[in-house]
């Protein structure tokens, strides 16, 4: 039974799903694919990667969809780079952008610079007109170390936003009670987290739906259109193209969702609950 | 008669042409189009825009071609942005990148920050393995104001590189003797400058060739492949696609060049002359 589902006005055993598209703003192929998925497909929210080169274009297409901020401290693709939008010497790798690995961020990131950079990412999204619905963390860098989690939680409190978190079953492995800490501050998070990257064939998606637990599950996808740009930059471009096909064009998936008794929701519902409660 | 042509070992009335592709590194479409033009077409050199998102990818494709540095202080496209690679508060516009207009750079650019940023652009190109052949100035921001020209000339002297300059006929309009100042420092520049952007139909290109003066002429082009990415970002994408067609696929242009008695050269010849003389 899910207390969060009940607080959102559903039965405690309801299965509510947020389909979030990460990486909005990275490149043309993602901007096109994600807005397709939001407008003509099954996606219910997306998160904007503010420091990435196409973020301004993503802002120009925004029409009030559920869009949060994909807080970013890494530039992980080998040959296509983005960099901090604030002065943050500890957050660049000397090769034109943020470090490529999370370990580099944990080892060398100055927490004051992290805090200032991430706050500016949220503030610029607001400045560009986004009605920011939530926060999540690119490459999960912010919810695996207590000192980085503090920054994440402070931003969620200050801006009144819900966040993505790993499921409770991961708390022991990660080593600190991130879900309890968030709850104590009144910050909401979906109950469960599933990456569509591991389930992006119709059969695997079907199994994921059958395995859905009661409560709110966030499913994470990376839909992109198939272009020469995408193929040149993303080693896993095929998964991204397949995500778009599943979310936009696959009639079987729509029927599966209906048969599974799933209700699609956005992050905005969580945000309103968090702010209004 | 051209003294430069003679010093390069040609007759003083020879017509020598450098075909340079600007904007290498901006996006996938330019990287693909420019390397096509360098390897299978008529281009003899290119200039790398270091702060742009695809510069690292351009470096990964480099095989010793004539490549210089397209010194950059502007991010002029509305929705696709690049930013300084050094800490340069006077060189950002608050919207995720360099200022969009040259006037903003002239009005607000701190010259110490300009100097440090541009030096780092050259140094990083060297670090990435480029045998840098020359320098030019994105949007001509560096050769229209004496205080910015000082930075340009100092870099050319320090790195032993030739530069792009407007023709002598523009010195009066621009208002200071930039060609004489360069010559006094031993810095070489082609005699004439023609933008292919104004001549990119076969007929106009033919006329430009017939009008070529004796000496070294740099023709500037922006070849790009025709992709959804390019169409989404560059207002003048058609000119860029047409540049690529002219330089890579147009047999008439090859015949025109032969009939006009033009000799194609690169910037490397000027650099060797400048360094060895």
Coordinates of C-alpha atoms in Angstrom, one line a residue:
Chain A
X1 CA 0.0 0.0 0.0
X2 CA 1.2 3.4 -0.9
X3 CA 0.7 6.4 1.4
X4 CA 1.7 8.7 -1.5
X5 CA -1.0 7.2 -3.8
X6 CA -3.6 7.9 -1.1
X7 CA -2.4 11.4 -0.5
X8 CA -2.7 12.0 -4.3
X9 CA -6.4 10.9 -4.0
X10 CA -6.1 7.3 -5.3
X11 CA -6.5 4.0 -3.6
X12 CA -3.4 2.8 -1.7
X13 CA -2.9 -0.1 -4.1
X14 CA -3.3 2.0 -7.2
X15 CA -0.5 1.8 -9.8
X16 CA 0.4 5.3 -10.8
X17 CA 3.1 5.9 -13.4
X18 CA 5.2 8.9 -14.3
X19 CA 7.0 8.5 -17.6
X20 CA 9.9 11.0 -17.5
X21 CA 12.2 11.8 -20.4
X22 CA 15.7 12.7 -19.3
X23 CA 18.2 14.7 -21.3
X24 CA 15.9 17.4 -22.8
X25 CA 18.3 20.1 -24.2
X26 CA 21.2 17.8 -25.0
X27 CA 20.9 17.8 -28.8
X28 CA 18.4 18.3 -31.6
X29 CA 17.4 14.6 -31.8
X30 CA 16.4 14.6 -28.1
X31 CA 14.5 17.8 -28.2
X32 CA 12.5 16.6 -31.2
X33 CA 12.0 13.1 -29.7
X34 CA 11.0 14.3 -26.2
X35 CA 8.5 16.8 -27.3
X36 CA 7.0 14.2 -29.6
X37 CA 6.7 11.8 -26.7
X38 CA 5.2 14.5 -24.4
X39 CA 2.7 15.7 -27.0
X40 CA 1.8 12.7 -29.1
X41 CA 3.0 9.9 -26.9
X42 CA 2.9 8.4 -23.4
X43 CA 5.5 10.6 -21.7
X44 CA 4.1 12.7 -18.9
X45 CA 7.2 14.7 -17.9
X46 CA 10.7 15.5 -18.9
X47 CA 13.8 17.0 -17.4
X48 CA 15.9 19.8 -18.9
X49 CA 19.7 19.6 -19.0
X50 CA 20.4 23.3 -18.6
X51 CA 24.1 23.4 -19.4
X52 CA 23.7 21.4 -22.7
X53 CA 23.9 23.2 -26.1
X54 CA 20.3 22.7 -27.1
X55 CA 18.6 23.8 -23.8
X56 CA 17.7 27.2 -25.2
X57 CA 16.0 25.6 -28.2
X58 CA 14.1 23.3 -25.8
X59 CA 12.9 26.4 -23.9
X60 CA 11.7 28.0 -27.1
X61 CA 9.4 25.0 -27.7
X62 CA 8.0 24.8 -24.2
X63 CA 4.2 25.1 -23.9
X64 CA 3.6 24.4 -20.3
X65 CA 4.4 20.7 -20.2
X66 CA 5.6 19.0 -17.0
X67 CA 9.3 19.9 -17.2
X68 CA 11.8 19.7 -14.3
X69 CA 15.5 20.3 -14.1
X70 CA 17.9 17.4 -14.8
X71 CA 20.6 18.7 -12.4
X72 CA 23.9 18.1 -14.3
X73 CA 27.5 17.8 -13.1
X74 CA 28.8 15.4 -15.9
X75 CA 29.4 15.7 -19.6
X76 CA 29.8 12.0 -20.3
X77 CA 29.8 11.7 -24.1
X78 CA 33.3 11.4 -25.4
X79 CA 33.2 13.9 -28.3
X80 CA 30.3 16.2 -27.6
X81 CA 30.7 18.4 -24.6
X82 CA 28.9 20.8 -22.2
X83 CA 30.3 22.8 -19.3
X84 CA 29.2 24.6 -16.1
X85 CA 27.2 27.8 -16.5
X86 CA 28.9 29.3 -13.4
X87 CA 32.6 29.7 -12.5
X88 CA 33.4 26.2 -11.2
X89 CA 37.0 25.2 -11.7
X90 CA 36.5 22.0 -9.7
X91 CA 33.7 20.9 -12.1
X92 CA 35.7 20.9 -15.4
X93 CA 38.0 18.3 -16.7
X94 CA 40.3 20.4 -18.9
X95 CA 38.8 19.0 -22.0
X96 CA 36.0 21.4 -22.6
X97 CA 33.3 20.4 -20.2
X98 CA 32.2 18.8 -17.0
X99 CA 34.0 15.6 -15.9
X100 CA 33.0 12.5 -17.8
X101 CA 32.6 10.2 -14.7
X102 CA 30.7 10.5 -11.5
X103 CA 33.7 9.4 -9.6
X104 CA 35.6 12.5 -10.8
X105 CA 32.8 14.7 -9.5
X106 CA 32.7 13.0 -6.1
X107 CA 36.5 13.1 -5.8
X108 CA 37.2 16.7 -7.0
X109 CA 33.9 18.6 -6.9
X110 CA 34.0 21.5 -4.5
X111 CA 30.6 21.5 -2.7
X112 CA 30.2 25.3 -2.7
X113 CA 30.7 25.3 -6.5
X114 CA 28.3 22.3 -6.8
X115 CA 25.7 24.2 -4.8
X116 CA 26.1 27.5 -6.8
X117 CA 26.1 25.7 -10.2
X118 CA 23.0 23.6 -9.5
X119 CA 21.1 26.5 -8.1
X120 CA 21.9 28.5 -11.2
X121 CA 20.6 25.7 -13.4
X122 CA 17.2 25.8 -11.6
X123 CA 17.1 29.6 -11.6
X124 CA 17.9 29.8 -15.3
X125 CA 15.2 27.4 -16.1
X126 CA 12.7 29.6 -14.3
X127 CA 14.1 32.7 -16.0
X128 CA 13.5 31.0 -19.4
X129 CA 9.9 30.5 -18.5
X130 CA 9.7 26.9 -17.3
X131 CA 7.1 26.2 -14.6
X132 CA 9.6 23.8 -13.1
X133 CA 7.8 20.7 -11.8
X134 CA 10.6 18.7 -10.1
X135 CA 14.3 17.9 -9.9
X136 CA 16.4 14.8 -10.8
X137 CA 20.1 14.1 -11.0
X138 CA 21.9 13.3 -14.2
X139 CA 23.8 10.1 -13.8
X140 CA 22.4 9.8 -10.2
X141 CA 25.5 11.7 -8.9
X142 CA 23.5 13.5 -6.2
X143 CA 21.8 10.6 -4.4
X144 CA 24.7 8.3 -3.8
X145 CA 26.8 10.4 -1.4
X146 CA 25.4 12.1 1.7
X147 CA 27.3 15.4 1.1
X148 CA 25.9 15.7 -2.5
X149 CA 22.5 14.6 -1.3
X150 CA 22.4 17.6 1.1
X151 CA 22.7 19.9 -1.9
X152 CA 19.9 18.1 -3.8
X153 CA 17.6 18.1 -0.8
X154 CA 18.3 21.8 0.0
X155 CA 17.4 22.8 -3.6
X156 CA 14.2 20.7 -3.3
X157 CA 13.2 22.5 -0.1
X158 CA 14.1 25.9 -1.3
X159 CA 12.2 25.7 -4.6
X160 CA 9.4 23.5 -3.2
X161 CA 9.9 20.7 -5.7
X162 CA 9.6 16.9 -5.5
X163 CA 12.6 14.8 -6.5
X164 CA 13.5 11.5 -8.2
X165 CA 15.0 9.0 -5.7
X166 CA 16.0 5.3 -6.0
X167 CA 13.5 2.9 -4.4
X168 CA 13.7 2.2 -0.6
X169 CA 15.2 -1.2 -1.4
X170 CA 18.4 0.6 -2.4
X171 CA 18.9 2.5 0.8
X172 CA 21.0 -0.2 2.4
X173 CA 23.3 -0.6 -0.5
X174 CA 23.8 3.2 -0.9
X175 CA 24.4 3.5 2.8
X176 CA 22.3 6.4 4.1
X177 CA 18.5 6.9 4.6
X178 CA 17.9 9.3 1.7
X179 CA 14.2 8.6 1.6
X180 CA 13.7 9.3 5.3
X181 CA 15.8 12.4 5.1
X182 CA 13.7 13.7 2.2
X183 CA 10.4 12.8 4.0
X184 CA 11.5 14.7 7.1
X185 CA 11.9 17.8 5.0
X186 CA 8.5 17.4 3.4
X187 CA 10.1 16.6 0.0
X188 CA 8.1 14.1 -2.0
X189 CA 9.5 11.4 -4.4
X190 CA 7.8 8.6 -6.4
X191 CA 7.9 5.2 -4.5
X192 CA 9.7 3.3 -7.2
X193 CA 12.1 4.0 -10.1
X194 CA 12.5 2.0 -13.3
X195 CA 14.8 2.7 -16.2
X196 CA 13.2 2.1 -19.5
X197 CA 16.8 1.7 -20.9
X198 CA 16.6 -1.8 -19.5
X199 CA 13.1 -2.6 -20.7
X200 CA 12.9 -1.1 -24.1
X201 CA 11.5 -3.9 -26.1
X202 CA 7.7 -4.4 -26.0
X203 CA 8.1 -7.8 -24.2
X204 CA 10.4 -6.3 -21.6
X205 CA 8.1 -3.3 -21.1
X206 CA 5.2 -5.7 -20.7
X207 CA 7.0 -7.5 -18.0
X208 CA 7.9 -4.3 -16.2
X209 CA 4.3 -3.3 -16.2
X210 CA 3.3 -6.7 -14.8
X211 CA 5.8 -6.2 -12.0
X212 CA 4.7 -2.8 -11.1
X213 CA 4.3 -2.3 -7.4
X214 CA 1.4 -0.4 -5.9
X215 CA 2.1 3.3 -5.6
X216 CA 3.9 5.8 -7.8
X217 CA 6.5 4.5 -10.2
X218 CA 8.7 6.7 -12.3
X219 CA 9.8 5.1 -15.5
X220 CA 12.8 6.9 -17.1
X221 CA 13.2 7.1 -20.9
X222 CA 15.4 8.8 -23.4
X223 CA 13.4 9.2 -26.6
X224 CA 15.2 10.6 -29.6
X225 CA 14.6 10.9 -33.3
X226 CA 16.9 8.9 -35.5
X227 CA 19.3 11.4 -37.2
X228 CA 22.9 11.5 -38.3
X229 CA 23.6 13.9 -35.4
X230 CA 22.3 11.3 -32.8
X231 CA 24.2 8.4 -34.4
X232 CA 27.4 10.4 -34.4
X233 CA 27.3 11.3 -30.7
X234 CA 25.4 8.8 -28.6
X235 CA 27.0 5.3 -28.3
X236 CA 23.6 4.0 -27.3
X237 CA 21.6 5.8 -29.9
X238 CA 19.6 2.7 -30.8
X239 CA 18.1 2.5 -27.3
X240 CA 17.1 6.1 -27.6
X241 CA 15.4 5.7 -31.0
X242 CA 13.6 2.6 -29.7
X243 CA 12.4 4.5 -26.6
X244 CA 10.8 7.1 -28.9
X245 CA 9.2 4.3 -31.0
X246 CA 7.7 2.7 -27.9
X247 CA 6.4 5.9 -26.4
X248 CA 5.1 7.6 -29.5
X249 CA 4.2 5.0 -32.1
X250 CA 3.6 1.6 -30.4
X251 CA -0.1 0.8 -30.1
X252 CA 0.6 -2.4 -28.2
X253 CA 2.1 -0.3 -25.4
X254 CA -1.0 1.8 -25.1
X255 CA -3.1 -1.3 -24.8
X256 CA -0.7 -2.9 -22.3
X257 CA -1.0 0.2 -20.1
X258 CA -4.7 0.1 -20.2
X259 CA -4.9 -3.7 -19.5
X260 CA -2.5 -3.2 -16.6
X261 CA -4.8 -0.7 -15.0
X262 CA -2.1 1.9 -14.9
X263 CA -2.9 5.6 -14.4
X264 CA -0.5 8.0 -15.9
X265 CA 0.3 11.1 -13.9
X266 CA 2.9 13.9 -14.0
X267 CA 5.3 15.3 -11.5
X268 CA 3.1 18.4 -11.2
X269 CA 0.6 16.4 -9.1
X270 CA 3.4 15.6 -6.6
X271 CA 4.6 19.2 -6.6
X272 CA 1.1 20.6 -5.8
X273 CA 0.7 18.0 -3.1
X274 CA 4.1 19.0 -1.6
X275 CA 3.4 22.7 -1.7
X276 CA -0.2 22.5 -0.7
X277 CA -0.1 19.9 2.1
Chain B
X1 CA 51.6 42.5 -58.5
X2 CA 51.8 40.7 -55.2
X3 CA 54.9 40.6 -53.1
X4 CA 53.4 37.7 -51.1
X5 CA 52.9 35.6 -54.2
X6 CA 56.5 36.1 -55.1
X7 CA 57.8 35.3 -51.7
X8 CA 55.7 32.1 -51.9
X9 CA 57.7 31.2 -55.1
X10 CA 55.1 32.2 -57.7
X11 CA 55.0 35.0 -60.2
X12 CA 53.8 38.3 -58.9
X13 CA 50.7 38.2 -61.0
X14 CA 49.8 34.6 -60.0
X15 CA 46.3 34.1 -58.7
X16 CA 46.6 31.9 -55.6
X17 CA 43.5 30.9 -53.7
X18 CA 42.9 29.5 -50.2
X19 CA 39.5 28.1 -49.7
X20 CA 38.8 28.2 -45.9
X21 CA 35.9 26.6 -44.2
X22 CA 34.8 28.5 -41.1
X23 CA 32.9 27.1 -38.1
X24 CA 34.5 23.6 -37.8
X25 CA 33.3 22.3 -34.5
X26 CA 29.9 24.1 -34.3
X27 CA 27.7 21.1 -35.0
X28 CA 27.5 17.7 -36.6
X29 CA 26.5 19.0 -40.0
X30 CA 29.5 21.3 -40.3
X31 CA 32.0 18.8 -39.1
X32 CA 30.7 16.3 -41.7
X33 CA 30.5 18.9 -44.5
X34 CA 33.8 20.5 -43.8
X35 CA 35.8 17.3 -43.7
X36 CA 34.0 16.3 -46.9
X37 CA 35.2 19.6 -48.5
X38 CA 38.7 19.2 -47.2
X39 CA 39.1 15.6 -48.3
X40 CA 37.0 15.1 -51.4
X41 CA 36.5 18.7 -52.4
X42 CA 38.1 22.0 -53.2
X43 CA 38.6 23.4 -49.6
X44 CA 42.3 23.8 -48.6
X45 CA 41.9 24.8 -45.0
X46 CA 39.4 25.2 -42.2
X47 CA 39.2 27.0 -38.8
X48 CA 38.1 25.4 -35.6
X49 CA 35.6 27.0 -33.2
X50 CA 37.1 25.7 -30.0
X51 CA 34.3 26.7 -27.6
X52 CA 31.5 25.1 -29.7
X53 CA 30.0 21.8 -28.7
X54 CA 31.3 19.6 -31.5
X55 CA 34.9 20.8 -31.4
X56 CA 36.1 17.7 -29.7
X57 CA 34.5 15.6 -32.4
X58 CA 36.3 17.6 -35.0
X59 CA 39.5 17.0 -33.2
X60 CA 38.9 13.2 -33.3
X61 CA 38.5 13.3 -37.1
X62 CA 41.7 15.4 -37.7
X63 CA 44.3 13.8 -39.9
X64 CA 46.8 16.6 -40.4
X65 CA 44.7 18.9 -42.7
X66 CA 45.3 22.7 -42.7
X67 CA 43.3 23.7 -39.7
X68 CA 43.6 27.0 -37.9
X69 CA 41.7 28.5 -34.9
X70 CA 38.5 30.5 -35.5
X71 CA 38.9 32.8 -32.5
X72 CA 35.5 33.1 -31.0
X73 CA 33.9 35.7 -28.8
X74 CA 30.3 35.4 -30.0
X75 CA 27.5 32.8 -29.9
X76 CA 25.2 34.3 -32.5
X77 CA 22.6 31.6 -33.1
X78 CA 19.4 32.3 -31.1
X79 CA 18.7 28.8 -29.8
X80 CA 22.0 27.0 -29.9
X81 CA 24.7 28.2 -27.6
X82 CA 28.4 28.0 -26.7
X83 CA 30.3 29.7 -24.0
X84 CA 33.8 30.8 -23.0
X85 CA 36.2 28.0 -21.9
X86 CA 37.8 30.3 -19.3
X87 CA 36.4 32.3 -16.5
X88 CA 35.2 35.4 -18.4
X89 CA 32.2 37.2 -16.8
X90 CA 32.4 40.0 -19.3
X91 CA 32.1 37.6 -22.2
X92 CA 28.7 35.9 -21.3
X93 CA 25.3 37.3 -21.9
X94 CA 23.4 35.7 -19.1
X95 CA 21.6 33.4 -21.5
X96 CA 24.0 30.5 -21.6
X97 CA 26.8 31.7 -23.8
X98 CA 28.9 34.4 -25.4
X99 CA 27.1 37.5 -26.5
X100 CA 25.1 37.3 -29.7
X101 CA 26.4 40.5 -31.3
X102 CA 29.8 42.0 -31.9
X103 CA 28.7 45.3 -30.5
X104 CA 28.1 43.7 -27.1
X105 CA 31.7 42.3 -27.2
X106 CA 33.1 45.6 -28.1
X107 CA 31.1 47.4 -25.4
X108 CA 31.5 45.0 -22.5
X109 CA 34.4 42.7 -23.2
X110 CA 37.2 43.0 -20.7
X111 CA 40.4 42.9 -22.7
X112 CA 42.3 40.8 -20.2
X113 CA 39.5 38.3 -20.3
X114 CA 39.5 38.4 -24.1
X115 CA 43.2 37.8 -24.2
X116 CA 43.1 34.9 -21.8
X117 CA 40.1 33.3 -23.4
X118 CA 41.6 33.5 -26.9
X119 CA 45.0 32.2 -25.9
X120 CA 43.3 29.2 -24.2
X121 CA 41.4 28.5 -27.5
X122 CA 44.7 28.3 -29.4
X123 CA 46.4 26.3 -26.6
X124 CA 43.6 23.8 -26.4
X125 CA 43.7 23.2 -30.1
X126 CA 47.4 22.5 -29.8
X127 CA 46.7 20.2 -26.8
X128 CA 44.1 18.3 -28.9
X129 CA 46.8 17.5 -31.5
X130 CA 46.1 20.2 -34.2
X131 CA 49.1 21.5 -36.1
X132 CA 47.5 24.9 -36.0
X133 CA 48.1 26.7 -39.4
X134 CA 46.6 30.1 -38.8
X135 CA 44.1 32.3 -37.0
X136 CA 41.0 34.1 -38.0
X137 CA 38.2 35.9 -36.2
X138 CA 34.6 34.7 -35.9
X139 CA 32.3 37.5 -37.0
X140 CA 35.4 39.7 -37.7
X141 CA 35.2 41.1 -34.1
X142 CA 39.0 41.2 -33.8
X143 CA 40.0 43.3 -36.8
X144 CA 37.6 46.2 -36.6
X145 CA 38.7 47.8 -33.3
X146 CA 42.4 48.7 -32.6
X147 CA 42.3 47.4 -29.0
X148 CA 40.9 44.0 -30.1
X149 CA 43.3 43.9 -33.0
X150 CA 46.2 44.1 -30.6
X151 CA 45.1 40.9 -29.0
X152 CA 44.8 39.2 -32.4
X153 CA 48.2 40.4 -33.5
X154 CA 49.9 39.4 -30.2
X155 CA 48.5 35.9 -30.6
X156 CA 49.8 35.7 -34.2
X157 CA 53.2 36.8 -33.1
X158 CA 53.4 34.5 -30.1
X159 CA 52.3 31.4 -31.9
X160 CA 54.0 32.3 -35.2
X161 CA 50.8 32.1 -37.3
X162 CA 49.5 34.0 -40.3
X163 CA 46.0 35.6 -40.0
X164 CA 43.0 36.5 -42.0
X165 CA 42.6 40.2 -42.7
X166 CA 40.2 42.3 -44.8
X167 CA 41.7 43.6 -48.0
X168 CA 43.7 46.9 -48.0
X169 CA 40.8 48.7 -49.6
X170 CA 38.9 48.4 -46.2
X171 CA 41.6 50.1 -44.1
X172 CA 40.2 53.5 -44.5
X173 CA 36.6 52.5 -43.6
X174 CA 37.8 50.5 -40.6
X175 CA 40.0 53.4 -39.5
X176 CA 43.4 52.0 -38.6
X177 CA 46.3 50.5 -40.7
X178 CA 45.8 46.9 -39.6
X179 CA 47.7 45.5 -42.6
X180 CA 50.7 47.7 -42.0
X181 CA 50.7 46.8 -38.2
X182 CA 50.7 43.1 -39.1
X183 CA 53.5 43.5 -41.6
X184 CA 55.6 45.4 -39.1
X185 CA 55.4 42.4 -36.8
X186 CA 56.2 39.9 -39.6
X187 CA 52.7 38.5 -39.5
X188 CA 51.4 37.4 -43.0
X189 CA 47.9 37.6 -44.3
X190 CA 46.4 36.8 -47.7
X191 CA 46.1 39.9 -49.9
X192 CA 42.3 39.6 -50.5
X193 CA 39.3 38.2 -48.8
X194 CA 36.1 37.0 -50.4
X195 CA 33.1 35.5 -48.6
X196 CA 31.6 32.6 -50.5
X197 CA 28.3 33.4 -48.7
X198 CA 27.8 36.1 -51.3
X199 CA 28.9 34.1 -54.3
X200 CA 27.4 30.7 -53.7
X201 CA 25.7 30.0 -57.0
X202 CA 27.9 28.7 -59.8
X203 CA 27.3 31.9 -61.8
X204 CA 28.3 34.1 -58.9
X205 CA 31.3 32.0 -58.1
X206 CA 32.4 32.2 -61.8
X207 CA 32.2 36.0 -61.6
X208 CA 34.2 36.0 -58.4
X209 CA 36.9 34.0 -60.1
X210 CA 37.0 36.3 -63.1
X211 CA 37.4 39.2 -60.7
X212 CA 40.2 37.7 -58.8
X213 CA 43.1 40.1 -58.3
X214 CA 46.7 39.0 -58.6
X215 CA 48.1 37.6 -55.3
X216 CA 46.7 35.4 -52.6
X217 CA 42.9 35.5 -52.1
X218 CA 41.1 33.8 -49.2
X219 CA 37.7 32.6 -50.1
X220 CA 35.5 31.8 -47.0
X221 CA 32.9 29.1 -47.1
X222 CA 30.7 27.3 -44.6
X223 CA 30.0 23.9 -46.1
X224 CA 27.5 21.7 -44.2
X225 CA 25.6 18.5 -44.8
X226 CA 21.8 18.9 -45.0
X227 CA 20.3 17.4 -41.8
X228 CA 17.4 18.1 -39.4
X229 CA 20.0 19.4 -36.9
X230 CA 21.3 22.0 -39.3
X231 CA 17.9 23.1 -40.5
X232 CA 16.8 23.5 -36.8
X233 CA 19.7 25.7 -35.8
X234 CA 21.0 27.8 -38.7
X235 CA 18.8 30.5 -40.2
X236 CA 21.0 30.4 -43.3
X237 CA 21.2 26.6 -43.6
X238 CA 20.5 26.7 -47.3
X239 CA 23.7 28.7 -48.0
X240 CA 25.7 26.3 -46.0
X241 CA 24.3 23.2 -47.9
X242 CA 24.9 25.0 -51.2
X243 CA 28.5 25.8 -50.2
X244 CA 29.1 22.1 -49.6
X245 CA 27.5 21.2 -53.0
X246 CA 29.7 23.7 -54.8
X247 CA 32.9 22.6 -53.1
X248 CA 32.4 18.9 -53.0
X249 CA 30.1 17.9 -55.9
X250 CA 30.2 20.6 -58.6
X251 CA 32.3 19.6 -61.6
X252 CA 31.7 22.9 -63.2
X253 CA 33.5 24.7 -60.4
X254 CA 36.5 22.5 -60.8
X255 CA 36.7 23.3 -64.5
X256 CA 36.1 27.0 -63.8
X257 CA 39.1 27.0 -61.4
X258 CA 41.3 25.4 -64.0
X259 CA 40.2 27.7 -66.8
X260 CA 40.8 30.7 -64.5
X261 CA 44.4 29.6 -64.0
X262 CA 44.0 29.5 -60.2
X263 CA 46.4 27.7 -58.0
X264 CA 44.9 26.4 -54.8
X265 CA 47.1 26.7 -51.7
X266 CA 46.7 26.3 -48.0
X267 CA 47.5 28.5 -45.0
X268 CA 50.4 26.1 -44.2
X269 CA 52.5 27.7 -47.0
X270 CA 52.0 31.1 -45.5
X271 CA 52.9 29.8 -42.0
X272 CA 56.1 28.2 -43.2
X273 CA 57.1 31.4 -45.0
X274 CA 56.3 33.5 -41.9
X275 CA 58.3 31.2 -39.6
X276 CA 61.2 30.5 -42.0
X277 CA 61.8 33.9 -43.5

